[in-house]
Short mmCIF file of C-alpha atoms and ligand atoms in Angstrom, two decimals:
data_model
loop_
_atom_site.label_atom_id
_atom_site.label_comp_id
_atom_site.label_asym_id
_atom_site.label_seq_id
_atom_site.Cartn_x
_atom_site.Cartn_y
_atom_site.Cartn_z
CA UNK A 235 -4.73 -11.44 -25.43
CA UNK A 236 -3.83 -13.33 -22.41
CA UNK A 237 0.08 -14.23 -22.31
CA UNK A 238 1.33 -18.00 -21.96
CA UNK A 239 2.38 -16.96 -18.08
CA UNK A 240 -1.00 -15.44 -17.15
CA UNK A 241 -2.62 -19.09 -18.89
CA UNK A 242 0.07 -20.90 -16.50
CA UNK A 243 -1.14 -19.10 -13.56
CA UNK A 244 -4.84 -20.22 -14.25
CA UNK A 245 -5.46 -21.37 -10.49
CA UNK A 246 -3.40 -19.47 -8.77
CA UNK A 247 -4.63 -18.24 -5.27
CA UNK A 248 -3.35 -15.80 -3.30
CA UNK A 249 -4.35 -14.15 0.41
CA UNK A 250 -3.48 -10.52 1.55
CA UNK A 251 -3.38 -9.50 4.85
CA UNK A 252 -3.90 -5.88 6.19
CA UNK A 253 -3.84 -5.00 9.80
CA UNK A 254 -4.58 -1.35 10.53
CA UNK A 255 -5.29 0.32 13.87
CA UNK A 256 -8.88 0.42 13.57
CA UNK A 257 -9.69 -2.53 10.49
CA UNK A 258 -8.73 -5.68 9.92
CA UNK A 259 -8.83 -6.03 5.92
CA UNK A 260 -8.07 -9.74 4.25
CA UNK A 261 -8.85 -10.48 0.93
CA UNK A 262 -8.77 -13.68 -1.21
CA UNK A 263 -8.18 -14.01 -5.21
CA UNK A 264 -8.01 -16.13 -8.21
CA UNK A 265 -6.45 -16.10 -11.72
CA UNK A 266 -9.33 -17.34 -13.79
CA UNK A 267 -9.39 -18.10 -17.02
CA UNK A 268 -11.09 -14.55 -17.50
CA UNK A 269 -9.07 -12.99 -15.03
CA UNK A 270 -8.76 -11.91 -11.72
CA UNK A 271 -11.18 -12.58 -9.17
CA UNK A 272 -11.99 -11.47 -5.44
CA UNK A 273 -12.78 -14.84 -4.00
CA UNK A 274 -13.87 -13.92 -0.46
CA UNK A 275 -13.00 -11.12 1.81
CA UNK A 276 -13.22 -9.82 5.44
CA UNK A 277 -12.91 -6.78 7.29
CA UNK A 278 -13.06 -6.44 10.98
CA UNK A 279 -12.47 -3.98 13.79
CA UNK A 280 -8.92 -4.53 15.54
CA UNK A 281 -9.20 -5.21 18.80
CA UNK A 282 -9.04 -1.21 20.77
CA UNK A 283 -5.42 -0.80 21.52
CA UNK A 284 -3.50 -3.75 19.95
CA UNK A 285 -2.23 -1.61 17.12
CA UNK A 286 -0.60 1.77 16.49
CA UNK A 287 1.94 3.40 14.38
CA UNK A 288 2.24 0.65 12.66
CA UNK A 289 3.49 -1.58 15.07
CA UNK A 290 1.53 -4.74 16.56
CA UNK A 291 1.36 -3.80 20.37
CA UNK A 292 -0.72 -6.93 21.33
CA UNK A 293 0.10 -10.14 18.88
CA UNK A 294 -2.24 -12.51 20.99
CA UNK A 295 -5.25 -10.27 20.62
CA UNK A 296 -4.51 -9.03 16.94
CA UNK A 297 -3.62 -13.35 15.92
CA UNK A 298 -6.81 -14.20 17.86
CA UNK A 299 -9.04 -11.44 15.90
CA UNK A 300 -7.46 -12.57 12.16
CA UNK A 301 -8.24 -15.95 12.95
CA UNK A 302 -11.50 -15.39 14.06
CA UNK A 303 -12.08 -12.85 10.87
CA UNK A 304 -10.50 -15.46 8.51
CA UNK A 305 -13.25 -18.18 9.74
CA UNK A 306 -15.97 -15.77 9.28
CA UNK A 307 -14.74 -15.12 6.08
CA UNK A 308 -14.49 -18.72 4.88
CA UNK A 309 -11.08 -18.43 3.99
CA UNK A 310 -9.07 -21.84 3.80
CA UNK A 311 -5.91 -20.67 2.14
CA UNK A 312 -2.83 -20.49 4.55
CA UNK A 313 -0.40 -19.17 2.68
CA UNK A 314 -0.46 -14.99 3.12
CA UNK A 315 1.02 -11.73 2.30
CA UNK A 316 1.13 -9.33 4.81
CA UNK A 317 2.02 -5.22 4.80
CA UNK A 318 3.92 -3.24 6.91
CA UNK A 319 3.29 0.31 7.29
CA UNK A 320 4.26 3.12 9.87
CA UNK A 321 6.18 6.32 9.78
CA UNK A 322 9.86 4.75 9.54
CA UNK A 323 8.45 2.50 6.71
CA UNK A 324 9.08 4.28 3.26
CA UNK A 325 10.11 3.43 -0.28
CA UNK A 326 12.38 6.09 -3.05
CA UNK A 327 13.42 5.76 -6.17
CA UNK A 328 17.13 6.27 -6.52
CA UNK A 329 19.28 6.59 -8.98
CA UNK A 330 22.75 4.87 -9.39
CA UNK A 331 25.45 4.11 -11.84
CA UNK A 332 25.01 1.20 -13.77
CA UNK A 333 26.50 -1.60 -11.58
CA UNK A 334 25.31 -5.39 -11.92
CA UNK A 335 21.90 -6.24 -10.57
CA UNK A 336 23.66 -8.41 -8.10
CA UNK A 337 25.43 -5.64 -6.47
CA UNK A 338 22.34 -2.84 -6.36
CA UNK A 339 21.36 -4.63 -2.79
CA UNK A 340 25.16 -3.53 -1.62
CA UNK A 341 25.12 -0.42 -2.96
CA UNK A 342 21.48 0.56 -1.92
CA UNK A 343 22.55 -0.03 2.06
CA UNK A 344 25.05 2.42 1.21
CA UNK A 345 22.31 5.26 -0.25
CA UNK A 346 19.67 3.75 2.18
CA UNK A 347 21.85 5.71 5.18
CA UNK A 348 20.50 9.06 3.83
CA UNK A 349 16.77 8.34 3.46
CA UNK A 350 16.28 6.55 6.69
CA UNK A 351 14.76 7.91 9.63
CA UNK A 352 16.72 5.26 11.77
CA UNK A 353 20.03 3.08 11.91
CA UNK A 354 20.27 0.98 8.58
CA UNK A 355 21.26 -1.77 11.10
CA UNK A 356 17.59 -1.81 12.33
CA UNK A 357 15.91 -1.93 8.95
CA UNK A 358 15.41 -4.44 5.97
CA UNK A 359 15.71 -3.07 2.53
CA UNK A 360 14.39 -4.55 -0.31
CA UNK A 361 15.53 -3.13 -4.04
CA UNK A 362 13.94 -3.24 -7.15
CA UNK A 363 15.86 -1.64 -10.68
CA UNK A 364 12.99 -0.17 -12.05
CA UNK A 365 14.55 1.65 -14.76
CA UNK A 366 16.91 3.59 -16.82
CA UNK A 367 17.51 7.00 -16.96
CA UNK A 368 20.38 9.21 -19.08
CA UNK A 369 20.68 12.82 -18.12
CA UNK A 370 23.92 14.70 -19.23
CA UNK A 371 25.30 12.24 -21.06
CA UNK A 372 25.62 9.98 -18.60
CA UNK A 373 23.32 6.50 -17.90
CA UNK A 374 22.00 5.72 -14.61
CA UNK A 375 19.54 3.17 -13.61
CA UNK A 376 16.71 4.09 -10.94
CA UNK A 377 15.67 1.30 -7.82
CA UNK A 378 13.08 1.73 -5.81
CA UNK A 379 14.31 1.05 -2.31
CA UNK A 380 11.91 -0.06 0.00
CA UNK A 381 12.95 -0.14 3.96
CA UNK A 382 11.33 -0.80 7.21
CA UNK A 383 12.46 -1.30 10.39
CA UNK A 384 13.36 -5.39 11.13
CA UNK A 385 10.91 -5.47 14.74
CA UNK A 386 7.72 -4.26 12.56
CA UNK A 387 8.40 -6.73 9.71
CA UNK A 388 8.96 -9.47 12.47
CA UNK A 389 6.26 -8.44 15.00
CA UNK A 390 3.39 -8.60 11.78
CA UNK A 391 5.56 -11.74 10.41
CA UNK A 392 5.07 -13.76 14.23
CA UNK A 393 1.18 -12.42 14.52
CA UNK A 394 0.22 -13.59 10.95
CA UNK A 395 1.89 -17.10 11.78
CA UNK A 396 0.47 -17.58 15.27
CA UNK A 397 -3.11 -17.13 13.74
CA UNK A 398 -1.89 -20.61 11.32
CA UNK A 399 -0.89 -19.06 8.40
CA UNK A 400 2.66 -18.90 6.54
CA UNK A 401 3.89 -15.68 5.36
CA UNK A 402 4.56 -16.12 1.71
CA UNK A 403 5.50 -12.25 1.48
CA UNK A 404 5.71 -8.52 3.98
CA UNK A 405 5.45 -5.47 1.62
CA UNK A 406 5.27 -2.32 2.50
CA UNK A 407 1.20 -1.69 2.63
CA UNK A 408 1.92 2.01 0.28
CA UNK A 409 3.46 -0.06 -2.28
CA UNK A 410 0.85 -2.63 -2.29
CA UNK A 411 -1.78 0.25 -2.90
CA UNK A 412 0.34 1.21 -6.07
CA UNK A 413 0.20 -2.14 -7.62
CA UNK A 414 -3.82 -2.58 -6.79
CA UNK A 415 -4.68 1.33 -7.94
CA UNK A 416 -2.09 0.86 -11.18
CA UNK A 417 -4.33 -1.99 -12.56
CA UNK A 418 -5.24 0.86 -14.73
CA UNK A 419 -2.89 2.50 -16.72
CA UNK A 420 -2.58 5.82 -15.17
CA UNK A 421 -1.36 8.85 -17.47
CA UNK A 422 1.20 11.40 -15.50
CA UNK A 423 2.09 11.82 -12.20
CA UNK A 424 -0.77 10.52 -9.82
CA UNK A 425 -0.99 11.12 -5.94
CA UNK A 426 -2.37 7.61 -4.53
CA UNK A 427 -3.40 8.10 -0.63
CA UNK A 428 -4.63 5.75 1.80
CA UNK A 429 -6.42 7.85 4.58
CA UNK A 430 -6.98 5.33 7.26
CA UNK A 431 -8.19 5.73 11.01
CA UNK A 432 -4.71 7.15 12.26
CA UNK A 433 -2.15 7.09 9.58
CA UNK A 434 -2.32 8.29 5.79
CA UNK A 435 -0.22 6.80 3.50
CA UNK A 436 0.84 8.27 -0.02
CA UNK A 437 2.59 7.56 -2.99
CA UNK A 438 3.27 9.31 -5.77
CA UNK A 439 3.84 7.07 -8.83
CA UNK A 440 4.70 8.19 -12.65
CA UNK A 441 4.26 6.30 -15.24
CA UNK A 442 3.00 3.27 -12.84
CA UNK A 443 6.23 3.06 -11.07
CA UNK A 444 6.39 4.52 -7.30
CA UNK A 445 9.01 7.50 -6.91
CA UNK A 446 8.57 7.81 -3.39
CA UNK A 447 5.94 6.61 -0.43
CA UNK A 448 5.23 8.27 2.79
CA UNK A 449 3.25 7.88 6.07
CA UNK A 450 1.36 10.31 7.62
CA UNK A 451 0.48 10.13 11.72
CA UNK A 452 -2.77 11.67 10.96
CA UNK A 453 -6.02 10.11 9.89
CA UNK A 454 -9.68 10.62 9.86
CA UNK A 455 -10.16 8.85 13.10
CA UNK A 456 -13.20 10.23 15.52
CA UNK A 457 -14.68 11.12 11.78
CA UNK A 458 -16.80 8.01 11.91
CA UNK A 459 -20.33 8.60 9.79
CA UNK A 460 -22.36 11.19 10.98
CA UNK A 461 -21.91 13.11 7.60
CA UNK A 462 -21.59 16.62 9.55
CA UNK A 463 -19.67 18.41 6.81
CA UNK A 464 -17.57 20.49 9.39
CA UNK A 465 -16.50 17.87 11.79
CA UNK A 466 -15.17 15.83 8.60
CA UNK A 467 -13.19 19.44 7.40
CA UNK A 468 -11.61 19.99 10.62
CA UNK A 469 -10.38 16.75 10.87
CA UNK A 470 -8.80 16.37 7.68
CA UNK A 471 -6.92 19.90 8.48
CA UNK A 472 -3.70 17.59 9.50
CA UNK A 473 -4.10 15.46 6.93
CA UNK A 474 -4.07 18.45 4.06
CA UNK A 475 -1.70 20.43 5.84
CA UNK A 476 1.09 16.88 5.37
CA UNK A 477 -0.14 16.01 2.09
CA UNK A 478 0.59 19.57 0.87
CA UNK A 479 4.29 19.16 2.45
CA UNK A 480 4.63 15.73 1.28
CA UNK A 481 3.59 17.24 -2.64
CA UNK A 482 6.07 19.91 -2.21
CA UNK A 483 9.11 17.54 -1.13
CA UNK A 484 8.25 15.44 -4.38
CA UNK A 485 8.17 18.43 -6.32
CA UNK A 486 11.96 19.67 -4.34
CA UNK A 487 13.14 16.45 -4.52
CA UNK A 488 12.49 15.35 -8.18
CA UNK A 489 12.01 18.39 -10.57
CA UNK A 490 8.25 17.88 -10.66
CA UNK A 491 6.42 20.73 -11.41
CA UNK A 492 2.61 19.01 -11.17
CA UNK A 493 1.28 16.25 -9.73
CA UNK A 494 -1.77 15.69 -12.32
CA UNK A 495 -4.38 13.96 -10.20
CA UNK A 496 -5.33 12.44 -6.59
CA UNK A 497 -6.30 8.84 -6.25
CA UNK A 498 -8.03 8.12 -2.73
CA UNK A 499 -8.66 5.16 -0.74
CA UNK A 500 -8.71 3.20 2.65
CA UNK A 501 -11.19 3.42 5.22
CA UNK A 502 -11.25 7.28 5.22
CA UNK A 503 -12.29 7.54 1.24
CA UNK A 504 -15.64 6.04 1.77
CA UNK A 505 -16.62 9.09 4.00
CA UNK A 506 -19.11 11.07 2.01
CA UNK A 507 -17.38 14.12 0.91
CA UNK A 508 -13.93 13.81 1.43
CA UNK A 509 -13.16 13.48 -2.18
CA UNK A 510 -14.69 16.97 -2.90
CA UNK A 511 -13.47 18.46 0.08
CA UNK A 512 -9.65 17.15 -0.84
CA UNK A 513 -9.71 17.86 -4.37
CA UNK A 514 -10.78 21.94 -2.86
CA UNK A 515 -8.09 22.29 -0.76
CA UNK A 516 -5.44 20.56 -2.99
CA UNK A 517 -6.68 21.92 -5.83
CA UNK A 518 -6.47 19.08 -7.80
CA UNK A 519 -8.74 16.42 -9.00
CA UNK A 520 -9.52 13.54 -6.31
CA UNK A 521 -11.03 10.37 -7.47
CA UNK A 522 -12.23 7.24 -5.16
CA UNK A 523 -9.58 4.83 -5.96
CA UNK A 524 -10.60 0.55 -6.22
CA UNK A 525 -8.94 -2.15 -7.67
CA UNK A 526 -12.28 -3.44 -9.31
CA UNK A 527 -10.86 -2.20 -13.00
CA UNK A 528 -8.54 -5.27 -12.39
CA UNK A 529 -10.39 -7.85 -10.10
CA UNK A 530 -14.19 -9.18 -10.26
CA UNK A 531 -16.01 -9.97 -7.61
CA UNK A 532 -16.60 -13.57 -7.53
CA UNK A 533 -20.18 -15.22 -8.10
CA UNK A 534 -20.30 -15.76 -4.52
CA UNK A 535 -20.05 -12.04 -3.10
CA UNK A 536 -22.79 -9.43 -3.23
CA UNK A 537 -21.48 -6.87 -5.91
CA UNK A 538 -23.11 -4.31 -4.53
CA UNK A 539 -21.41 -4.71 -1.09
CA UNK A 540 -17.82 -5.38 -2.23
CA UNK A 541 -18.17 -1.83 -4.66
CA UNK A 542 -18.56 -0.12 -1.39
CA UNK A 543 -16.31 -1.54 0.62
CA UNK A 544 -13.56 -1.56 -2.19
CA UNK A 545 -11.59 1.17 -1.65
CA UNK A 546 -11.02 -0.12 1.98
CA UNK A 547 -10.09 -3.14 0.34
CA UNK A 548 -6.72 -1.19 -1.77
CA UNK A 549 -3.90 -2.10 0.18
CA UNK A 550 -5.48 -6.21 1.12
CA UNK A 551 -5.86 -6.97 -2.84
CA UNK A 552 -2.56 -5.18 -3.56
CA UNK A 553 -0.54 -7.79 -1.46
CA UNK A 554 -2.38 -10.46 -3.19
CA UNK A 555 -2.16 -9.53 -6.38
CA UNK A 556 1.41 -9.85 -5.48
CA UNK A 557 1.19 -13.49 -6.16
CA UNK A 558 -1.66 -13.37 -8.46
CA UNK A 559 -1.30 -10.96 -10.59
N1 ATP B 271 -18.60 4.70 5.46
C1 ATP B 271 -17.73 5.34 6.22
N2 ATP B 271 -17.96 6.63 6.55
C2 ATP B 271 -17.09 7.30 7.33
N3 ATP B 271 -15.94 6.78 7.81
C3 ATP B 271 -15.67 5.51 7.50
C4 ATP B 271 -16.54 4.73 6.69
N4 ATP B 271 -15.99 3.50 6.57
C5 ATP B 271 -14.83 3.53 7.27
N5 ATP B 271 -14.65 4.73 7.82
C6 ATP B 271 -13.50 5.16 8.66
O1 ATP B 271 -12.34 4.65 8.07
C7 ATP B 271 -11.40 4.33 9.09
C8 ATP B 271 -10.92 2.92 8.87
O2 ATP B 271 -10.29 2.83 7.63
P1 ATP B 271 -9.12 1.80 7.40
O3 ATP B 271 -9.61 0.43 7.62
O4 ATP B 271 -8.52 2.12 6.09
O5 ATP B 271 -8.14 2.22 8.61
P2 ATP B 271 -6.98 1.37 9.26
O6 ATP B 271 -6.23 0.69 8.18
O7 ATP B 271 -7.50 0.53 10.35
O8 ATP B 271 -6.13 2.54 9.91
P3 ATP B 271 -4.56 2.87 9.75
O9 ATP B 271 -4.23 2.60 8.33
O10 ATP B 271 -4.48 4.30 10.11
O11 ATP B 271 -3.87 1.98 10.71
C9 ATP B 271 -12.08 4.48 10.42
O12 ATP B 271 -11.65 5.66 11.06
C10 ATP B 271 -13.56 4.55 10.04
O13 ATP B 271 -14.26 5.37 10.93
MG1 MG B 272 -4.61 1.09 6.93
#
């Protein structure tokens, strides 16, 4: 039964922005009255160069390219939410004493110090209380800290505005991926992974909620089609080798002894074979990942086309479904 927000939100549209090193992904959606819907979408190469790590090396060329894309895409809406991703971009759940929600984004800079790669003075945080936890008698509540450095954020935040559009919203691109992927209700501890052309993100969520994210500088670029089964192995060696580091940290870190399943998406997912190749050396199950359990596509779009391209699509629908959902 739809709720008396989601009827108030009838309407709403929304725009998600994701600029990777080798794909430009934007995405457009509606709250019908039957739900969400992918309204129009667009994915385009990034011009060679202009992006890496996660930072925005060339803003003219990568503004000129999304405006371009946008046009070709038919999309109106100026209002956007863009992602920021990169190897100093990350997001933990922490836990605290219960202090007032006003004071968590105090306290967090404080914990932040320890889980940064860089100066706190160079980042923004963002904090979320998530939860509640009690363990030994004593209560604690659990925020998800999210952190990136300020020049990324501002670098994506001046690109996306010099191609005419106002940034309603940055998130970081992993946690955007959780919110598309969790349309589903997801039983235990799920692995969610984003293998793009140069970076892989993951982030391991329980019980829908993220406890940590992390970016990997390895991807499936050079991979491109070809389907030769041993090409497509030896370049996700890198890529298993970090995953398997990243599973044991979360399993150090937080007690875990299992993380139940792998969810895969971005570029790299729609690569024949990964998924079976993954799931072999990880030993454990690896499913293509899409947020079409959540979102239609619209009349307009060729179903067949947008199933395909979907799991490309993760991280662009999660930052719209920011606004949307
Ligand atoms: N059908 C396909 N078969 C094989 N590879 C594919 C296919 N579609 C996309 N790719 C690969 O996926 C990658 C692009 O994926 P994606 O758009 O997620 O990357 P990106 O976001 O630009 O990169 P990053 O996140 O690392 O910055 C490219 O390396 C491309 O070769
Ligand atoms: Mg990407």
């Amino acid at each position: 039964m739809a709720s008396l927000q989601d009827i108030l939100r009838i309407g709403a549209v929304a725009l998600g922005i994701d600029i990777g090193t080798h794909a430009m992904k934007v995405a457009e959606l509606r709250r019908t009255g039957r739900g969400i819907e992918l309204v129009r979408y667009g994915i385009a190469s990034t011009p060679p160069g202009a992006v890496a790590n996660g930072m925005i090396l060339d803003r003219a060329a990568v503004s000129r390219a999304l405006r371009m894309l946008l046009r070709e895409a038919g999309i109106r809406r100026r209002r956007a939410v863009a992602s920021v991703t990169g190897q100093n971009v990350l997001a933990r759940i922490l836990r605290l004493p219960p202090i007032p929600e006003d004071e968590v984004k105090q306290a967090i800079r404080w914990e932040a110090e320890r889980h940064l790669p860089f100066p706190v003075e160079e980042a923004v945080l963002d904090a979320q209380v998530v939860g509640e936890v009690t363990g030994d008698g004593q209560r604690q509540i659990e925020v998800l800290l999210a952190a990136a450095p300020e020049a990324v954020a501002l670098t994506c935040i001046e690109t996306v505005e010099e191609a005419g559009l106002q940034v309603e919203a940055v998130e970081l691109s992993a946690l955007a991926m959780v919110r598309a992927l969790a349309l589903r209700e997801i039983p235990g501890v799920v692995a969610m992974v984003n293998l793009g052309a140069s970076t892989t993100e993951v982030a391991i969520v329980r019980g829908g909620v993220p406890q940590l994210t992390r970016t990997i500088a390895e991807g499936v670029e050079g991979l491109a089609g070809g389907g030769d089964t041993a090409i497509m192995e030896g370049a996700l060696d890198a890529v298993v080798s970090q995953l398997r580091r990243s599973f044991d940290f979360y399993r150090v870190q937080y007690g875990r002894a299992q993380i139940d399943q792998i969810l895969l998406c971005g570029g790299g997912a729609r690569a024949g074979g990964v998924d079976r190749h993954l799931a072999l050396e990880m030993e454990i199950p690896v499913t293509i990942g899409t947020p079409l359990e959540g979102v239609r596509p619209g009349p307009r779009l060729d179903a067949d086309a947008v199933d395909r391209l979907a799991p490309q699509l993760v991280p662009a629908v999660g930052l719209a479904l920011r606004v949307c959902a």
